[in-house]
């Protein structure tokens, strides 16, 4: 099986967007809707629109790519070996990150809120021993790893059924979708999940009780496994790339209008009583149709233009996991240092973003990838690979 360069590139670009997204969280207003560990004094209301454009599908795309990675690995590993490999690759960076990398985030937040005394080393014992208390032990942005591990183990437990004759027939039915059915039908389970669970179980990233998020992300993870490397289906994604992009932008426009501008109109007493429920139903339909059509557009455009052995891709493929673990701590440490300097609405965010990129690059290049015992703690193989590697990438999905 040849390497799928487009999937490698999409994973790298998706995590690059994550850095920009978290940097945007420092500056987006209003603060009540976009809460974050720190907020700059230079807030911008317009930022919520591009961030909302990404927010409705960015994590779902990452979980779908994660399912693809399991599909790739299944072809060359037994189920016990695959379960062990994913457990080490996911839980070791999660535990190390919670204990060593993440503490800078609650410390910076506590200092900004004048709730902690200076001294990071003095803060660490409090952080390690006060689980779920203010500024205590947490996984923060590493929640993705905590959620991905049980999805992986559950999928591996279901693989014998999925690989049975009946399971193969069901998967074949799914991968034969073409045209508008491919753009519409996979969105329907997501819509049902949202209608049944979203209001009752708002997303918390706390693992337990986060039922809407689990149902949504686990479904996208399963979609990724089912999509796999079916050549005809990926050609269809590429063929539908313009249609899916048009549908996604149209759905987002309607969703944004209903979400941001039409709420007070739908609640107006002068309107017929059926108007508000219809508006809410349309809001929900466009939200989940936008989610799926945007992902189809990303997969289609990526397959059409990114399936090439770019010279930067092997290095970026290795760097993506350490950068993911590091980026939010580096970002908040820089922001906590730069905000009091009052550098203005242009220089300050430019330094925050460029400093985060530089910090992640230096730590990865000069420390992590060169210290053998550190590499597994950031999701890398203990020994770096050399030469040409034509196998599908499984570094971080």
Tab-separated table of N, CA, C and O in Angstrom, residues 2 11 128 156 201 214 224 238 267 330 357 364 392 394:
chain	number	residue	atom	x	y	z
A	2	UNK	N	0.670	2.145	-0.949
A	2	UNK	CA	1.472	3.355	-1.028
A	2	UNK	C	0.967	4.391	-0.031
A	2	UNK	O	-0.188	4.372	0.378
A	11	UNK	N	-3.695	16.235	7.765
A	11	UNK	CA	-3.490	16.177	9.214
A	11	UNK	C	-2.565	17.301	9.666
A	11	UNK	O	-2.823	17.970	10.666
A	128	UNK	N	-0.429	19.145	40.923
A	128	UNK	CA	-0.434	17.682	40.854
A	128	UNK	C	-1.392	17.044	41.852
A	128	UNK	O	-1.876	15.933	41.621
A	156	UNK	N	-11.662	-1.420	17.880
A	156	UNK	CA	-10.927	-2.674	17.750
A	156	UNK	C	-11.757	-3.856	18.255
A	156	UNK	O	-11.679	-4.960	17.704
A	201	UNK	N	-26.874	17.396	26.864
A	201	UNK	CA	-25.496	17.125	27.278
A	201	UNK	C	-24.534	18.039	26.524
A	201	UNK	O	-23.858	17.601	25.594
A	214	UNK	N	-19.335	12.596	22.694
A	214	UNK	CA	-18.902	11.227	22.419
A	214	UNK	C	-19.631	10.652	21.211
A	214	UNK	O	-19.002	10.022	20.335
A	224	UNK	N	-14.349	7.566	9.454
A	224	UNK	CA	-12.990	7.521	8.937
A	224	UNK	C	-12.536	6.100	8.673
A	224	UNK	O	-11.927	5.822	7.629
A	238	UNK	N	-13.192	13.800	-4.686
A	238	UNK	CA	-12.530	14.787	-5.526
A	238	UNK	C	-13.487	15.329	-6.588
A	238	UNK	O	-13.490	16.537	-6.881
A	267	UNK	N	-38.363	34.421	17.939
A	267	UNK	CA	-39.049	34.405	19.238
A	267	UNK	C	-40.118	35.479	19.348
A	267	UNK	O	-40.765	35.596	20.389
A	330	UNK	N	2.896	26.766	25.131
A	330	UNK	CA	3.784	27.803	24.607
A	330	UNK	C	2.991	29.075	24.317
A	330	UNK	O	3.426	30.191	24.639
A	357	UNK	N	4.932	29.426	17.095
A	357	UNK	CA	5.512	28.588	16.043
A	357	UNK	C	7.007	28.382	16.298
A	357	UNK	O	7.520	27.253	16.221
A	364	UNK	N	10.933	21.074	19.429
A	364	UNK	CA	10.886	19.820	18.685
A	364	UNK	C	12.232	19.498	18.057
A	364	UNK	O	12.756	18.387	18.209
A	392	UNK	N	1.603	3.852	4.991
A	392	UNK	CA	0.749	4.955	5.416
A	392	UNK	C	1.186	5.490	6.761
A	392	UNK	O	1.626	4.741	7.639
A	394	UNK	N	1.000	6.847	10.494
A	394	UNK	CA	0.159	6.636	11.667
A	394	UNK	C	0.698	7.401	12.851
A	394	UNK	O	0.456	7.040	13.992
